[in-house]
């Protein structure tokens, strides 16, 4: 049983990361947009939902937050998703018309600004202090069922991953995705064929950011408490690694990549503390992620589940 | 290797469900967890605490607990709740009977899981006042360092005793430092002092020159600056550069020889710098000596707290006669109750308990007398730098700080 | 409100560091045509190399700085041989992602070797002398002088030497240069040496003025990006001007903006710059 | 009846004049060729017509509407479709997808309809597949419909690009040097198709071309450019016999 519990917790984290990777795949895999603000969308989803679903805390020495709404969790989840999408839209409007490098720099900087705001605007977010007592959805109902809460939440998260996967697969394989793919390959062609490229890019950015926001809400309602240190840029880079390893352009690949990354980190937890360099384990883990990322790009640029033939055809001109 | 580990975990589990009493097998080691930050922001806390813990562990494994050795399973929280949650579940799954370590950055995420798992946990570093009303046997949670509100009183009281009337408060913009600073300011202003500036110090920045300027411009009698080593060092550098000579209080975390060395012994001695720390517990000197013997260096911040936490867990198991979660939970307070025979090592405690006596564990970081929320109350010392080390100026007793 | 000249001085110091660093980034971009996310970590590596030699081994600071700069120049070439060389024909975006992997590796290697906390060079801390109400330190003076020397040297290199002129040509049009018989692989080698050395120097300057942290370069990337974009990405002259503009703006902003939001000034400048002058301060045809 | 009217357009780059006071009209169902030596300003003119550049002065009217400030995609939606000098098929997409992309007014190109398959998406898609099938068969690319476009030969790519443009059902098709890098055999086929399309589908063509012979064979009107200005305009024979044009070509070829 206990091993199952561990599997459930790791599985829930993997599910949340999968949603993040699905959003990123819409940006990069489908549309070719360089998004480095994923941690910010994740954070906005988490904080929005947490603030909306908790009551205003009692005044205390540190409880500086002066807002709280105590709304149902489902409201928080929807609002967190929407607000993250809106933020994605706003960030993208500044630079989506320009070349990809600019978008990369702007998104990376914007994400840090978002974290700075969360950190400093304590009246809204509790600032550096932990925003606590976030309710878990349907906790009392689940308590009457013969399964543990983790089982319920695991199923909930993966049901949402499944639903999101199906929706995004259809979007990607439908006419909308076709335009995104065209934009990824060549903006000018899409323009010449009458596609409003900027609008499509903004939509893609907003939708992907929204899914990251959804992931944030699910995470917040699972871990009881959130703080700004949970949303460092390294999350964005890990999700990039997941998408590349899984295979850019493939939603199944995005999920597989996320699961691989999460389980890689968990497996190294079983290494006993007595082996050499165990104190450096967390750094070695991240170094390994760096090496794997570069190796995948070199040996298997299409990733685990990406489409090699497409990639081959796509670069046949040596461009 | 991974597989081997997993099998072991399952065996422990099987044994617990079958026998009900874990005292059953006399040879298997007792699994105890350490869940602390070994990397990222508070990455220096875990190693310090673990070295202190190992000093305790050395004699525990010579004497044995109920005839068994204690085996440590160490998990890194990476200072972030994500990693802390999966680290916690890993320990829970491995069947550890008690756990020590987690810092204030992740503790709020663990309140509920700890109580769900019924896994007794002793934090060795979380001073946060968010924990003031959480803890004790019902919550399975203790800490072996005093609350910031007590430390804050010590600092505030000393400032008042010196006749300082106005204070500028500055702090690293993170959870722990904010909590500490808020306590100082709250006490100081509550006793009639005035606060003239409130200056947060951003975490990842390259200078605090403008912040120092802002503080100096507010013309305080005294500055209270709370931060970890990194921010404190940079603040000190900018404070000295600016030629400021306003008395400066530092936070608990930097009262180490290492910090003096980092900033420079001469400037630290010349500047009007003070600090306050829990007055070392009765067992500190012998702990320090054994720490030097084992590791070849003096204990770092939270080392003594790690030592105490390990001893308390082991003694609780001895007193209760079983190494399981519930027994340890029910016996943490009893081994530290003030009316027992005072002991300061595991060996002494064990022999007293085996002789049928009650004990009062006197720790290295602190006497470890817990209040109803699992917080230790104890005396605090005010320190200044002389001869490249921290020297005691005065001490406030536990009574002075809690009334 | 009268502007405290101290803020301007601080801004010039910070601006010098950003300018030097932005110059290295933009040179690499000009020739290799990709944004090297690991650049900040190159800076940190330079700073740590010098730290190891100075504070840990005990060499004089000057020697340690030269060795740190040279070490990072060699390091940049080594990383190119190990990693980037194998991606020469890849798209700029692939290279950018490769550089994320490199950044992950370097930053965590630094943490594993030197630990996660900050360090200082072996420079005595003392009260700074005061001139006309402006406090300055010897290190700050050296930073400004060194950055001016470096900027002049690079300017001369790009204008007057064969290799520099080839670099500029390559930066304008890589295929054109190939046709005219410039050995692009050799150019790439030179640009990594120059870019690596400049990154190392930028990191050491930052470490001298502030402290040496594993994350120092990554945090510095945002103002550096802002300077690069403001100056027109790939344009050395613009990067330098952008660097000073951002540095001074950022330090002076504390008069009106809470200091926690100091770095947001760089971001705001970046976005305003993008919206108004997407091609940079000096305008056109850089891309 | 005039379909496209260009009036006094001008474009400079960093002080250098690329196009100066260019004016001409294209009538419905007409084939117009723009010719000129390298550097004559043909390509810039082409980009000004298609919206990839905005003129400093002058106007472009299409179908009676001033489109001077319209973006390329807006112009495309109003019926002006362009091709590229170097065929820009989307290499990582199959031939059929390249064709379907060009369909105008696709209800499924909204995210929601695409994800849920509502709003007549499938019916529209099926119609477009039929149209694409017809065109691909006409261009002898039907067998290759599932092949990635990047795997096609150079000539097949040109044909695909033509087919894709036709999928958009344009009123005016703007071709950027369609004969460049194409073997004579294929040139003949392309020209044949253009004439057929003009007659059968009532289409209008404007093309910029370096290859004068090709232009002379099909164009109704030829615009001869030199140094950014219109040098000569009229029937192919008139322009061909214009001495200034001959001189320009000779001068330009040095």
Coordinates of C-alpha atoms in Angstrom, one line a residue, chain B residues 44 170-174 177 199-205 207-208 212 225-239 250 254 259 262-263, chain C residues 117-118 120 211 213:
Chain B
X44 CA 23.4 25.1 4.0
X170 CA 15.4 45.5 7.6
X171 CA 15.1 41.9 6.5
X172 CA 15.7 39.5 3.7
X173 CA 12.5 39.3 1.7
X174 CA 11.7 35.7 2.6
X177 CA 13.5 36.6 8.0
X199 CA 13.3 48.0 4.4
X200 CA 13.0 44.6 2.7
X201 CA 16.1 43.2 1.1
X202 CA 15.4 41.6 -2.3
X203 CA 16.9 38.1 -2.5
X204 CA 18.8 38.0 -5.7
X205 CA 20.3 41.4 -6.1
X207 CA 23.9 45.5 -4.0
X208 CA 22.0 46.9 -1.0
X212 CA 21.5 51.0 3.3
X225 CA 18.7 43.4 10.1
X226 CA 17.6 39.8 9.7
X227 CA 18.8 37.6 6.9
X228 CA 20.8 34.5 6.1
X229 CA 24.5 34.4 5.5
X230 CA 24.5 35.5 1.9
X231 CA 22.3 38.6 2.2
X232 CA 23.8 39.5 5.6
X233 CA 27.3 39.4 4.2
X234 CA 26.4 41.7 1.3
X235 CA 24.4 44.0 3.6
X236 CA 27.4 44.2 6.0
X237 CA 29.7 45.0 3.1
X238 CA 27.5 47.8 1.9
X239 CA 26.9 49.0 5.4
X250 CA 22.0 40.7 13.1
X254 CA 24.7 34.4 11.0
X259 CA 30.3 34.6 9.1
X262 CA 33.6 35.9 5.7
X263 CA 33.1 39.6 6.5
Chain C
X117 CA 25.7 30.3 -1.1
X118 CA 27.5 33.5 -1.9
X120 CA 33.5 37.3 -1.8
X211 CA 29.1 39.0 -4.5
X213 CA 26.7 33.5 -6.4

